[in-house]
Coordinates of C-alpha atoms and ligand atoms in Angstrom, one line a residue:
X1 CA 0.0 0.0 0.1
X2 CA 0.7 3.6 -0.2
X3 CA 2.1 4.0 3.4
X4 CA 4.7 1.3 2.7
X5 CA 6.5 4.0 0.6
X6 CA 7.3 3.7 -3.1
X7 CA 5.2 7.0 -3.7
X8 CA 7.8 9.4 -4.4
X9 CA 5.1 12.0 -5.4
X10 CA 3.6 12.2 -1.7
X11 CA 7.1 12.2 -0.4
X12 CA 8.0 15.3 -2.3
X13 CA 4.8 17.2 -2.0
X14 CA 5.7 18.8 1.4
X15 CA 9.0 20.1 -0.1
X16 CA 7.5 21.4 -3.1
X17 CA 7.6 25.3 -3.1
X18 CA 4.1 26.9 -3.2
X19 CA 4.8 28.8 -6.3
X20 CA 5.6 25.3 -8.1
X21 CA 2.3 24.2 -6.8
X22 CA 0.5 27.1 -8.1
X23 CA 2.1 26.8 -11.5
X24 CA 1.1 23.1 -11.9
X25 CA -2.4 24.1 -11.1
X26 CA -2.5 27.1 -13.7
X27 CA -0.8 24.6 -16.1
X28 CA -3.4 22.1 -15.6
X29 CA -6.2 24.6 -16.2
X30 CA -4.6 26.2 -19.1
X31 CA -4.7 22.9 -21.0
X32 CA -8.6 23.2 -20.9
X33 CA -8.8 27.1 -21.4
X34 CA -9.0 27.1 -25.0
X35 CA -11.9 24.4 -25.6
X36 CA -13.6 26.1 -22.6
X37 CA -13.6 29.5 -24.5
X38 CA -11.8 31.3 -21.5
X39 CA -9.4 33.0 -23.6
X40 CA -10.4 36.5 -24.9
X41 CA -8.7 39.4 -26.7
X42 CA -8.3 42.8 -25.4
X43 CA -7.3 45.7 -27.9
X44 CA -5.2 48.7 -27.0
X45 CA -5.2 51.6 -29.5
X46 CA -2.2 53.0 -31.3
X47 CA -2.6 56.6 -32.2
X48 CA -0.8 59.4 -34.3
X49 CA 0.2 62.8 -33.3
X50 CA -3.6 64.0 -33.3
X51 CA -4.5 61.1 -31.3
X52 CA -6.4 59.3 -34.1
X53 CA -6.5 55.6 -34.2
X54 CA -4.1 53.8 -36.3
X55 CA -4.7 50.5 -35.3
X56 CA -4.6 48.2 -32.1
X57 CA -2.2 45.8 -30.2
X58 CA -4.0 42.6 -29.4
X59 CA -3.4 41.4 -26.0
X60 CA -4.4 38.0 -24.6
X61 CA -6.5 37.8 -21.3
X62 CA -7.6 34.4 -19.7
X63 CA -11.0 34.6 -17.9
X64 CA -10.3 32.0 -15.2
X65 CA -13.3 30.6 -13.7
X66 CA -12.0 30.9 -9.9
X67 CA -9.2 33.5 -10.3
X68 CA -10.9 36.2 -12.4
X69 CA -8.8 37.6 -15.2
X70 CA -5.0 36.2 -15.4
X71 CA -2.4 38.4 -17.1
X72 CA -0.4 37.1 -19.9
X73 CA 2.7 37.8 -17.7
X74 CA 1.4 35.0 -15.5
X75 CA 0.3 32.6 -18.2
X76 CA 2.2 33.0 -21.4
X77 CA 5.5 31.9 -19.8
X78 CA 3.6 28.6 -18.9
X79 CA 2.0 28.4 -22.4
X80 CA 5.5 28.8 -23.9
X81 CA 7.2 26.2 -21.7
X82 CA 4.4 23.7 -22.3
X83 CA 4.1 24.3 -26.1
X84 CA 0.5 25.3 -25.6
X85 CA 1.6 28.7 -27.1
X86 CA 1.4 27.2 -30.5
X87 CA -2.5 26.3 -30.5
X88 CA -3.2 29.6 -28.4
X89 CA -1.4 31.4 -30.9
X90 CA -3.4 30.0 -33.8
X91 CA -6.6 30.9 -32.0
X92 CA -5.4 34.4 -31.6
X93 CA -4.6 34.8 -35.3
X94 CA -8.0 33.2 -36.4
X95 CA -9.7 35.8 -34.1
X96 CA -7.6 38.6 -35.5
X97 CA -8.3 37.8 -39.1
X98 CA -11.9 37.6 -38.5
X99 CA -11.8 41.1 -36.9
X100 CA -9.9 42.6 -39.9
X101 CA -12.4 41.0 -42.3
X102 CA -15.3 42.7 -40.2
X103 CA -13.6 46.3 -40.7
X104 CA -12.6 45.7 -44.4
X105 CA -15.8 47.3 -45.9
X106 CA -16.3 50.1 -43.1
X107 CA -14.7 53.3 -44.4
X108 CA -13.9 54.5 -40.9
X109 CA -12.2 51.3 -39.8
X110 CA -10.7 49.7 -43.0
X111 CA -7.3 51.4 -42.5
X112 CA -6.8 49.8 -38.8
X113 CA -4.1 47.6 -38.4
X114 CA -3.8 44.8 -35.9
X115 CA -0.5 44.0 -34.3
X116 CA -0.2 40.4 -32.6
X117 CA 2.7 39.4 -30.2
X118 CA 4.6 36.3 -31.3
X119 CA 6.9 34.3 -28.9
X120 CA 10.1 32.7 -29.7
X121 CA 8.4 29.2 -29.4
X122 CA 6.1 30.0 -32.1
X123 CA 8.6 31.7 -34.5
X124 CA 10.9 28.8 -34.1
X125 CA 8.2 26.1 -34.6
X126 CA 8.9 24.3 -37.9
X127 CA 5.3 24.7 -39.1
X128 CA 4.6 28.3 -38.1
X129 CA 5.0 29.8 -41.6
X130 CA 2.7 27.2 -43.0
X131 CA 0.1 27.6 -40.2
X132 CA 0.1 31.3 -40.7
X133 CA -0.4 30.8 -44.5
X134 CA -3.1 28.3 -43.8
X135 CA -5.0 30.7 -41.7
X136 CA -4.7 33.5 -44.0
X137 CA -6.1 31.2 -46.7
X138 CA -9.1 30.0 -44.5
X139 CA -10.1 33.7 -44.1
X140 CA -9.6 34.5 -47.9
X141 CA -7.1 37.2 -47.3
X142 CA -5.5 39.0 -50.3
X143 CA -2.3 41.0 -50.2
X144 CA -4.1 44.1 -49.1
X145 CA -5.7 42.6 -46.1
X146 CA -2.6 40.8 -45.2
X147 CA -0.6 44.1 -44.9
X148 CA -3.1 45.2 -42.1
X149 CA -1.4 42.2 -40.1
X150 CA 1.5 43.1 -38.2
X151 CA 3.7 40.6 -35.8
X152 CA 5.5 42.1 -32.9
X153 CA 8.7 40.2 -32.2
X154 CA 11.4 41.0 -29.5
X155 CA 14.9 41.0 -29.7
X156 CA 15.7 38.3 -27.0
X157 CA 13.4 35.7 -28.9
X158 CA 15.7 35.9 -31.8
X159 CA 18.8 34.7 -30.0
X160 CA 18.2 30.8 -30.2
X161 CA 18.0 29.9 -33.8
X162 CA 18.5 33.0 -35.7
X163 CA 18.8 31.7 -39.2
X164 CA 15.4 29.9 -39.1
X165 CA 13.9 33.1 -37.4
X166 CA 15.3 35.3 -40.1
X167 CA 14.1 33.0 -42.8
X168 CA 10.5 32.7 -41.5
X169 CA 10.4 36.5 -40.9
X170 CA 11.4 37.3 -44.6
X171 CA 9.0 34.6 -46.0
X172 CA 5.9 36.0 -43.9
X173 CA 7.1 39.7 -44.8
X174 CA 6.9 38.7 -48.5
X175 CA 3.4 37.6 -47.9
X176 CA 2.6 41.2 -46.8
X177 CA 2.7 40.7 -43.1
X178 CA 4.6 43.6 -41.4
X179 CA 7.0 43.2 -38.5
X180 CA 7.5 45.4 -35.6
X181 CA 10.4 45.1 -33.1
X182 CA 8.9 45.2 -29.8
X183 CA 10.7 46.6 -26.6
X184 CA 13.4 48.0 -28.7
X185 CA 16.5 48.8 -26.7
X186 CA 16.1 46.3 -24.1
X187 CA 17.9 43.4 -25.9
X188 CA 21.6 42.7 -26.6
X189 CA 22.1 43.4 -30.3
X190 CA 19.3 45.8 -31.3
X191 CA 21.2 47.4 -33.9
X192 CA 22.3 44.3 -35.6
X193 CA 18.6 43.1 -35.9
X194 CA 17.5 46.4 -37.2
X195 CA 20.1 45.9 -40.0
X196 CA 19.1 42.2 -40.5
X197 CA 15.5 42.0 -40.3
X198 CA 12.9 43.3 -42.9
X199 CA 11.1 45.5 -40.2
X200 CA 8.6 48.0 -40.7
X201 CA 8.1 49.3 -37.3
X202 CA 10.2 49.7 -33.8
X203 CA 8.4 50.2 -30.7
X204 CA 10.5 52.2 -28.1
X205 CA 10.3 50.2 -24.8
X206 CA 8.0 51.7 -22.2
X207 CA 10.8 51.7 -19.5
X208 CA 12.5 54.5 -21.3
X209 CA 9.3 56.5 -22.1
X210 CA 8.3 56.1 -18.2
X211 CA 11.2 58.4 -17.0
X212 CA 11.9 60.5 -20.0
X213 CA 10.5 63.8 -18.2
X214 CA 12.9 63.2 -15.3
X215 CA 15.9 61.3 -16.5
X216 CA 18.1 62.7 -19.2
X217 CA 19.6 59.4 -20.3
X218 CA 15.9 57.9 -20.9
X219 CA 15.1 61.2 -22.8
X220 CA 18.4 60.8 -25.0
X221 CA 17.6 57.1 -25.6
X222 CA 14.1 57.8 -26.8
X223 CA 15.3 60.9 -28.9
X224 CA 17.9 58.7 -30.6
X225 CA 15.6 55.7 -31.3
X226 CA 13.2 58.1 -33.0
X227 CA 16.0 59.6 -35.1
X228 CA 17.3 56.2 -35.9
X229 CA 13.9 55.0 -37.0
X230 CA 13.3 57.9 -39.3
X231 CA 16.6 57.6 -40.8
X232 CA 15.8 54.0 -41.5
X233 CA 12.4 54.8 -42.9
X234 CA 10.5 52.7 -40.1
X235 CA 7.6 53.6 -38.2
X236 CA 8.4 54.3 -34.6
X237 CA 5.9 53.8 -32.0
X238 CA 6.3 54.9 -28.3
X239 CA 4.7 52.4 -25.7
X240 CA 3.6 53.2 -22.3
X241 CA 2.4 56.9 -22.6
X242 CA 0.6 57.7 -19.5
X243 CA 0.7 61.5 -19.5
X244 CA -0.1 64.6 -21.5
X245 CA 3.5 65.8 -20.9
X246 CA 4.7 62.6 -22.2
X247 CA 2.5 62.8 -25.3
X248 CA 3.5 66.3 -26.0
X249 CA 7.3 65.7 -25.9
X250 CA 6.8 62.6 -28.2
X251 CA 4.9 64.5 -30.7
X252 CA 7.6 67.2 -30.5
X253 CA 10.2 64.7 -31.3
X254 CA 8.5 63.6 -34.3
X255 CA 7.3 60.1 -32.9
X256 CA 4.8 58.6 -35.6
X257 CA 2.7 56.7 -33.2
X258 CA 2.1 56.4 -29.5
X259 CA 0.3 53.8 -27.4
X260 CA -0.4 53.8 -23.5
X261 CA -3.1 54.4 -20.9
X262 CA -3.1 58.2 -21.5
X263 CA -5.0 57.1 -24.9
X264 CA -6.6 53.8 -23.7
X265 CA -6.1 50.8 -21.7
X266 CA -6.4 47.6 -23.3
X267 CA -10.2 46.6 -23.4
X268 CA -12.6 44.5 -25.5
X269 CA -13.0 45.9 -28.8
X270 CA -16.8 46.4 -28.5
X271 CA -15.9 48.6 -25.7
X272 CA -13.5 50.8 -27.5
X273 CA -15.4 51.0 -30.9
X274 CA -18.8 51.8 -29.3
X275 CA -17.6 55.1 -28.1
X276 CA -19.0 57.9 -29.9
X277 CA -15.9 59.4 -31.1
X278 CA -13.3 57.0 -32.6
X279 CA -10.5 59.3 -31.3
X280 CA -8.8 57.6 -28.5
X281 CA -8.9 60.8 -26.5
X282 CA -12.0 62.7 -27.2
Ligands
C2E301 P1 4.0 43.8 -24.5 O1 4.0 43.2 -25.7 O2 5.3 44.7 -24.1 O3 2.9 44.6 -24.2 C1 2.8 45.7 -23.6 C2 2.2 45.7 -22.1 O4 2.2 46.9 -21.4 C3 0.7 45.1 -22.0 O5 0.8 44.2 -20.9 C4 0.0 46.3 -21.9 O6 -1.2 46.2 -21.1 C5 1.0 47.0 -21.0 N1 0.7 48.7 -21.1 C6 0.2 49.2 -22.2 N2 0.0 50.5 -21.8 C7 0.5 50.7 -20.5 C8 0.8 52.1 -20.0 O7 0.5 53.2 -20.3 N3 1.5 51.9 -18.7 C9 1.9 50.5 -18.3 N4 2.5 50.6 -17.0 N5 1.7 49.5 -19.0 C10 1.1 49.6 -20.2 P2 -0.1 42.8 -20.9 O8 -1.3 42.9 -21.6 O9 -0.2 42.4 -19.4 O10 0.8 41.8 -21.6 C11 2.1 41.5 -21.2 C12 3.0 40.7 -22.2 O11 2.3 39.4 -22.3 C13 3.0 41.5 -23.5 O12 4.2 42.3 -23.4 C14 3.6 40.3 -24.4 O13 4.8 40.1 -24.3 C15 2.8 39.3 -23.9 N6 1.5 38.8 -24.5 C16 0.3 39.4 -24.6 N7 -0.7 38.9 -25.3 C17 0.1 37.8 -26.0 C18 -0.1 36.9 -27.2 O14 -1.5 37.1 -27.7 N8 0.9 36.1 -27.6 C19 2.1 36.2 -27.0 N9 3.0 35.4 -27.4 N10 2.5 37.0 -26.2 C20 1.5 38.0 -25.6
CA302 CA1 4.1 43.9 -27.9
CA303 CA1 6.4 46.0 -25.6
CA304 CA1 7.3 43.5 -23.1

């Protein structure tokens, strides 16, 4: 019987760290989240200097029956470690294609773009390019609709298998998908990636934007990234804009687009587009 030993699991349970137990519960629950329809998408506006919406970043949320809304910071790492990010990512892309189709014939909305976050685990998956191609085909996407779709990648995720990543990015880009370098400036070889990859956009990391009014180094970095992006003819987006003062400074520096709580927190799309004005700040 169990008491006689041999059950190494019960032996180790008291030793397990609380966080590890938590994580294994979340992992079990995450396995069922897709089929139980618990995942949903929030949208956060990206605006130009006039606060007109140019598009949205799509951010996952998990509506857990007991825990409420779980942040992607807590479940994306689990999804990556378990490989669940692959089916979850396909689900996200399907939903995003559906949304772009819905806006296609609406003159006020057809220019909106949608940006999706792509993990290292997804990009390095051997079938990633093919699965994207299949999904675009399922939704009858032509080149024009495809250019409304943007993938946000980070520098750190490129480190592992750079050749495969670069090849996939080039192929997806040739289909019309735009690429943005996310969290720019926080990785190891930012400038090298800017040179190597067919990028359309860089996103200044929010850590630089946060303190740029009080910290001269942060201000200098933001200024430098905007100037560099312009010289390379890339669209530059500043993330994490929370105040009017930050907005004003970024517009003055010539930043193309801004994103942050100042214009709108991530929310379900109906909540954003049901507002009377389609401007992010009325
Ligand atoms: P990220 O791509 O850097 O996304 C920006 C994060 O900053 C989001 O956190 C957003 O809610 C938050 N944010 C936006 N504006 C402000 C602001 O003004 N102030 C502050 N303090 N924060 C702001 P969120 O939604 O919790 O997402 C966290 C991360 O999870 C994302 O970081 C992204 O790396 C990942 N993620 C989210 N959705 C997906 C997804 O569908 N697939 C993958 N692979 N990763 C995702
Ligand atoms: Ca992002
Ligand atoms: Ca970011
Ligand atoms: Ca980030």
